[in-house]
Short mmCIF file of N, CA and C in Angstrom, two decimals:
data_model
loop_
_atom_site.label_atom_id
_atom_site.label_comp_id
_atom_site.label_asym_id
_atom_site.label_seq_id
_atom_site.Cartn_x
_atom_site.Cartn_y
_atom_site.Cartn_z
N VAL A 52 131.31 64.03 139.20
CA VAL A 52 131.56 64.16 137.37
C VAL A 52 130.06 64.73 136.85
N PRO A 53 129.81 66.17 136.46
CA PRO A 53 128.27 66.12 136.15
C PRO A 53 127.78 64.62 134.51
N ARG A 54 126.56 64.38 134.40
CA ARG A 54 126.90 64.09 133.34
C ARG A 54 126.72 64.72 131.97
N ILE A 55 126.96 64.56 130.82
CA ILE A 55 126.19 64.86 129.93
C ILE A 55 125.63 63.87 128.14
N LEU A 56 124.34 65.80 128.42
CA LEU A 56 123.34 65.00 127.44
C LEU A 56 124.33 66.06 125.90
N VAL A 57 124.14 65.13 124.88
CA VAL A 57 124.03 66.04 123.80
C VAL A 57 122.98 65.59 122.58
N VAL A 58 122.60 66.94 122.46
CA VAL A 58 120.94 66.80 122.12
C VAL A 58 121.51 66.83 120.51
N SER A 59 121.41 65.65 119.76
CA SER A 59 121.14 66.98 117.81
C SER A 59 120.44 67.84 117.59
N PRO A 60 120.40 68.79 116.62
CA PRO A 60 119.22 69.35 116.30
C PRO A 60 117.78 68.79 115.61
N PRO A 61 116.77 69.15 115.83
CA PRO A 61 115.48 68.75 114.15
C PRO A 61 115.86 69.08 113.02
N LEU A 62 115.32 68.41 112.34
CA LEU A 62 116.05 69.08 110.59
C LEU A 62 115.24 70.03 110.23
N ALA A 63 116.09 70.79 108.86
CA ALA A 63 115.50 71.61 108.68
C ALA A 63 114.57 71.51 107.24
N GLU A 64 113.38 72.11 107.17
CA GLU A 64 112.40 71.90 106.42
C GLU A 64 112.83 73.51 106.06
N ARG A 65 112.00 73.61 104.65
CA ARG A 65 112.05 74.62 103.14
C ARG A 65 110.23 74.76 104.47
N GLY A 66 110.25 76.82 104.83
CA GLY A 66 109.21 76.78 105.59
C GLY A 66 108.42 77.83 104.58
N GLY A 67 107.55 78.17 105.07
CA GLY A 67 106.97 79.75 104.07
C GLY A 67 107.72 80.55 104.20
N ASP A 68 108.73 81.27 105.20
CA ASP A 68 109.21 82.81 104.44
C ASP A 68 110.54 82.69 103.85
N LYS A 69 110.36 83.27 102.95
CA LYS A 69 111.42 83.22 101.53
C LYS A 69 112.81 83.96 102.04
N PHE A 70 112.79 84.36 103.18
CA PHE A 70 114.15 85.32 103.16
C PHE A 70 115.30 83.49 104.44
N ALA A 71 114.21 83.23 105.16
CA ALA A 71 114.79 82.48 105.84
C ALA A 71 115.17 80.85 105.09
N ASN A 72 113.70 81.02 103.41
CA ASN A 72 114.34 79.64 103.15
C ASN A 72 115.92 80.32 102.05
N HIS A 73 115.84 80.93 102.14
CA HIS A 73 117.59 81.75 101.34
C HIS A 73 118.25 81.81 102.17
N VAL A 74 118.85 82.70 103.48
CA VAL A 74 119.65 81.69 104.77
C VAL A 74 119.33 80.76 104.64
N MET A 75 118.99 79.87 104.64
CA MET A 75 119.42 78.62 104.82
C MET A 75 118.78 77.29 103.74
N GLN A 76 119.78 77.83 102.75
CA GLN A 76 120.05 77.19 101.48
C GLN A 76 120.58 75.91 101.58
N GLY A 77 119.99 74.70 101.52
CA GLY A 77 120.65 73.27 102.03
C GLY A 77 121.45 72.96 103.16
N ALA A 78 120.31 73.90 104.03
CA ALA A 78 120.53 73.56 105.49
C ALA A 78 119.36 72.19 105.73
N SER A 79 118.42 72.00 104.36
CA SER A 79 117.62 70.25 105.20
C SER A 79 118.43 69.27 104.55
N SER A 80 119.27 69.12 103.27
CA SER A 80 120.64 68.64 103.16
C SER A 80 121.00 67.70 103.92
N LEU A 81 121.19 69.11 104.78
CA LEU A 81 122.79 69.31 105.82
C LEU A 81 122.33 68.56 107.09
N SER A 82 121.11 68.82 107.50
CA SER A 82 120.26 68.57 108.57
C SER A 82 119.91 66.83 108.96
N ARG A 83 120.68 66.43 107.83
CA ARG A 83 120.00 64.77 107.57
C ARG A 83 121.12 64.41 108.25
N GLN A 84 122.19 65.10 108.09
CA GLN A 84 124.00 64.44 108.52
C GLN A 84 124.07 64.04 110.21
N TYR A 85 122.95 65.61 111.12
CA TYR A 85 122.96 66.34 112.15
C TYR A 85 123.38 65.82 113.07
N ALA A 86 122.20 64.34 113.15
CA ALA A 86 122.23 63.04 114.31
C ALA A 86 123.46 61.86 114.22
N ASP A 87 124.16 61.49 112.86
CA ASP A 87 125.50 60.96 112.51
C ASP A 87 126.28 61.24 113.32
N ALA A 88 126.08 62.44 112.94
CA ALA A 88 127.66 63.35 113.52
C ALA A 88 127.58 63.74 114.85
N TYR A 89 126.49 63.92 115.18
CA TYR A 89 126.50 64.31 117.24
C TYR A 89 126.95 63.03 117.43
N LYS A 90 125.56 62.07 117.33
CA LYS A 90 126.36 60.52 117.63
C LYS A 90 127.59 60.30 118.14
N LEU A 91 127.78 60.43 116.55
CA LEU A 91 129.63 59.69 117.05
C LEU A 91 130.15 61.32 118.29
N VAL A 92 130.34 62.05 118.06
CA VAL A 92 131.31 62.76 118.77
C VAL A 92 130.68 62.33 120.07
N ALA A 93 129.52 61.88 120.87
CA ALA A 93 128.97 61.58 122.10
C ALA A 93 129.53 60.05 122.23
N ASP A 94 129.45 59.34 121.25
CA ASP A 94 130.05 58.29 121.25
C ASP A 94 131.49 57.98 122.07
N GLU A 95 132.74 58.51 120.82
CA GLU A 95 133.35 59.03 121.30
C GLU A 95 134.26 59.73 122.43
N HIS A 96 132.55 60.48 123.92
CA HIS A 96 133.67 61.01 124.99
C HIS A 96 132.25 60.29 125.65
N ASP A 97 132.52 59.47 126.17
CA ASP A 97 131.16 58.53 126.48
C ASP A 97 130.36 59.61 127.23
N VAL A 98 129.51 60.31 126.39
CA VAL A 98 128.08 60.78 127.17
C VAL A 98 126.74 60.52 126.25
N ALA A 99 125.99 60.18 127.13
CA ALA A 99 124.49 60.32 126.78
C ALA A 99 124.27 61.18 124.84
N PHE A 100 123.43 60.75 124.64
CA PHE A 100 123.13 60.90 123.25
C PHE A 100 121.64 61.35 122.39
N LEU A 101 120.59 62.36 122.14
CA LEU A 101 119.18 62.36 121.95
C LEU A 101 119.42 62.78 120.53
N ASP A 102 118.52 62.06 120.01
CA ASP A 102 117.87 62.77 118.14
C ASP A 102 116.86 63.60 118.50
N ALA A 103 116.70 65.17 118.31
CA ALA A 103 116.24 65.99 118.55
C ALA A 103 114.89 65.31 117.42
N ALA A 104 115.45 64.95 115.97
CA ALA A 104 114.46 65.07 115.01
C ALA A 104 113.92 64.02 115.11
N LYS A 105 113.56 63.01 115.99
CA LYS A 105 113.07 61.85 116.41
C LYS A 105 111.60 62.33 116.89
N PHE A 106 111.82 63.30 117.38
CA PHE A 106 110.16 63.70 118.14
C PHE A 106 110.34 65.04 118.05
N VAL A 107 110.25 65.73 117.15
CA VAL A 107 110.21 66.42 116.42
C VAL A 107 109.89 67.11 115.04
N ASP A 108 108.88 68.41 114.54
CA ASP A 108 109.21 68.66 113.35
C ASP A 108 109.20 70.40 113.43
N PRO A 109 110.42 70.86 112.43
CA PRO A 109 110.59 72.54 111.66
C PRO A 109 108.43 73.09 112.72
N ASP A 110 108.93 74.11 112.85
CA ASP A 110 108.11 74.96 112.42
C ASP A 110 107.35 75.40 110.95
N PRO A 111 106.30 75.39 110.48
CA PRO A 111 106.35 75.12 108.60
C PRO A 111 106.23 76.62 108.47
N MET A 112 106.72 77.97 109.11
CA MET A 112 106.22 79.44 108.58
C MET A 112 108.07 78.75 108.19
N ASP A 113 108.95 78.49 109.09
CA ASP A 113 109.88 79.12 108.51
C ASP A 113 111.15 77.49 108.48
N GLY A 114 110.68 76.94 108.83
CA GLY A 114 111.08 75.56 108.84
C GLY A 114 112.24 75.12 109.17
N PHE A 115 112.71 75.91 110.69
CA PHE A 115 113.83 75.37 110.95
C PHE A 115 113.28 75.96 113.15
N HIS A 116 112.52 76.50 113.33
CA HIS A 116 112.45 76.60 114.97
C HIS A 116 111.51 76.07 115.63
N LEU A 117 111.69 75.77 116.77
CA LEU A 117 110.72 74.64 117.63
C LEU A 117 109.17 75.67 117.77
N ASP A 118 107.50 75.20 116.59
CA ASP A 118 106.66 76.46 116.89
C ASP A 118 106.07 75.59 118.88
N GLN A 119 105.32 76.34 120.00
CA GLN A 119 105.12 75.68 120.72
C GLN A 119 104.77 74.56 121.05
N GLU A 120 104.04 73.87 120.20
CA GLU A 120 103.90 72.40 120.78
C GLU A 120 104.99 71.34 120.08
N ASN A 121 106.30 71.34 119.27
CA ASN A 121 106.85 71.09 119.46
C ASN A 121 108.14 71.05 120.31
N THR A 122 107.92 72.35 121.22
CA THR A 122 109.20 71.88 121.83
C THR A 122 108.76 71.68 123.55
N ILE A 123 107.49 71.85 123.43
CA ILE A 123 106.68 70.22 124.81
C ILE A 123 106.91 69.04 124.31
N LYS A 124 106.74 68.88 122.79
CA LYS A 124 107.75 67.00 122.79
C LYS A 124 109.04 67.17 122.68
N LEU A 125 109.52 67.86 122.19
CA LEU A 125 110.76 68.16 122.86
C LEU A 125 111.35 67.60 124.37
N GLY A 126 110.75 68.61 125.55
CA GLY A 126 110.62 68.84 127.04
C GLY A 126 110.32 66.96 127.33
N LYS A 127 109.47 66.55 126.57
CA LYS A 127 108.33 65.57 127.36
C LYS A 127 109.98 64.71 126.36
N ALA A 128 110.68 64.24 125.72
CA ALA A 128 111.10 63.24 125.02
C ALA A 128 112.22 63.51 126.01
N LEU A 129 113.07 65.18 126.39
CA LEU A 129 113.86 64.43 127.12
C LEU A 129 114.40 63.77 129.15
N ILE A 130 113.27 64.00 129.15
CA ILE A 130 112.38 63.51 130.30
C ILE A 130 112.76 62.14 131.33
N PRO A 131 113.27 61.15 130.71
CA PRO A 131 113.44 60.26 130.78
C PRO A 131 115.20 59.74 130.84
N MET A 132 115.44 60.89 129.53
CA MET A 132 117.01 60.67 129.49
C MET A 132 117.76 61.58 130.67
N VAL A 133 116.86 62.93 130.98
CA VAL A 133 118.25 63.55 131.61
C VAL A 133 117.38 62.72 133.15
N SER A 134 115.97 62.61 133.92
CA SER A 134 116.08 61.76 135.37
C SER A 134 117.15 60.86 135.08
N GLU A 135 117.22 59.62 133.73
CA GLU A 135 118.30 58.82 134.52
C GLU A 135 119.89 59.17 134.87
N LEU A 136 120.17 60.20 133.98
CA LEU A 136 121.07 60.99 134.35
C LEU A 136 121.83 61.34 135.40
N LEU A 137 119.81 62.27 135.60
CA LEU A 137 120.24 63.08 137.32
C LEU A 137 120.18 62.09 138.57
N ALA A 138 119.84 60.65 138.19
CA ALA A 138 120.00 59.34 139.06
C ALA A 138 121.16 58.72 139.43
N GLU A 139 122.10 58.90 138.58
CA GLU A 139 123.18 58.27 138.74
C GLU A 139 124.26 58.91 139.24
#
């Protein structure tokens, strides 16, 4: 049976893009609840969990996507957990 890793999304912030800010209105406060909600589900199903917000920050341009640097940071944060899951 394959192991499962649930990754909660990074936080959303207000960015420099007015359209994105309008579309994502309220996402900043809501995104602070993601990790707890995802962790609850992961625990209920006995699967691994990683809070991406602990490792990355959203791109200041739009406030929710990851730039190249933060994509690399997330990849590096995933390596130990994925390695452990694959070794089981």
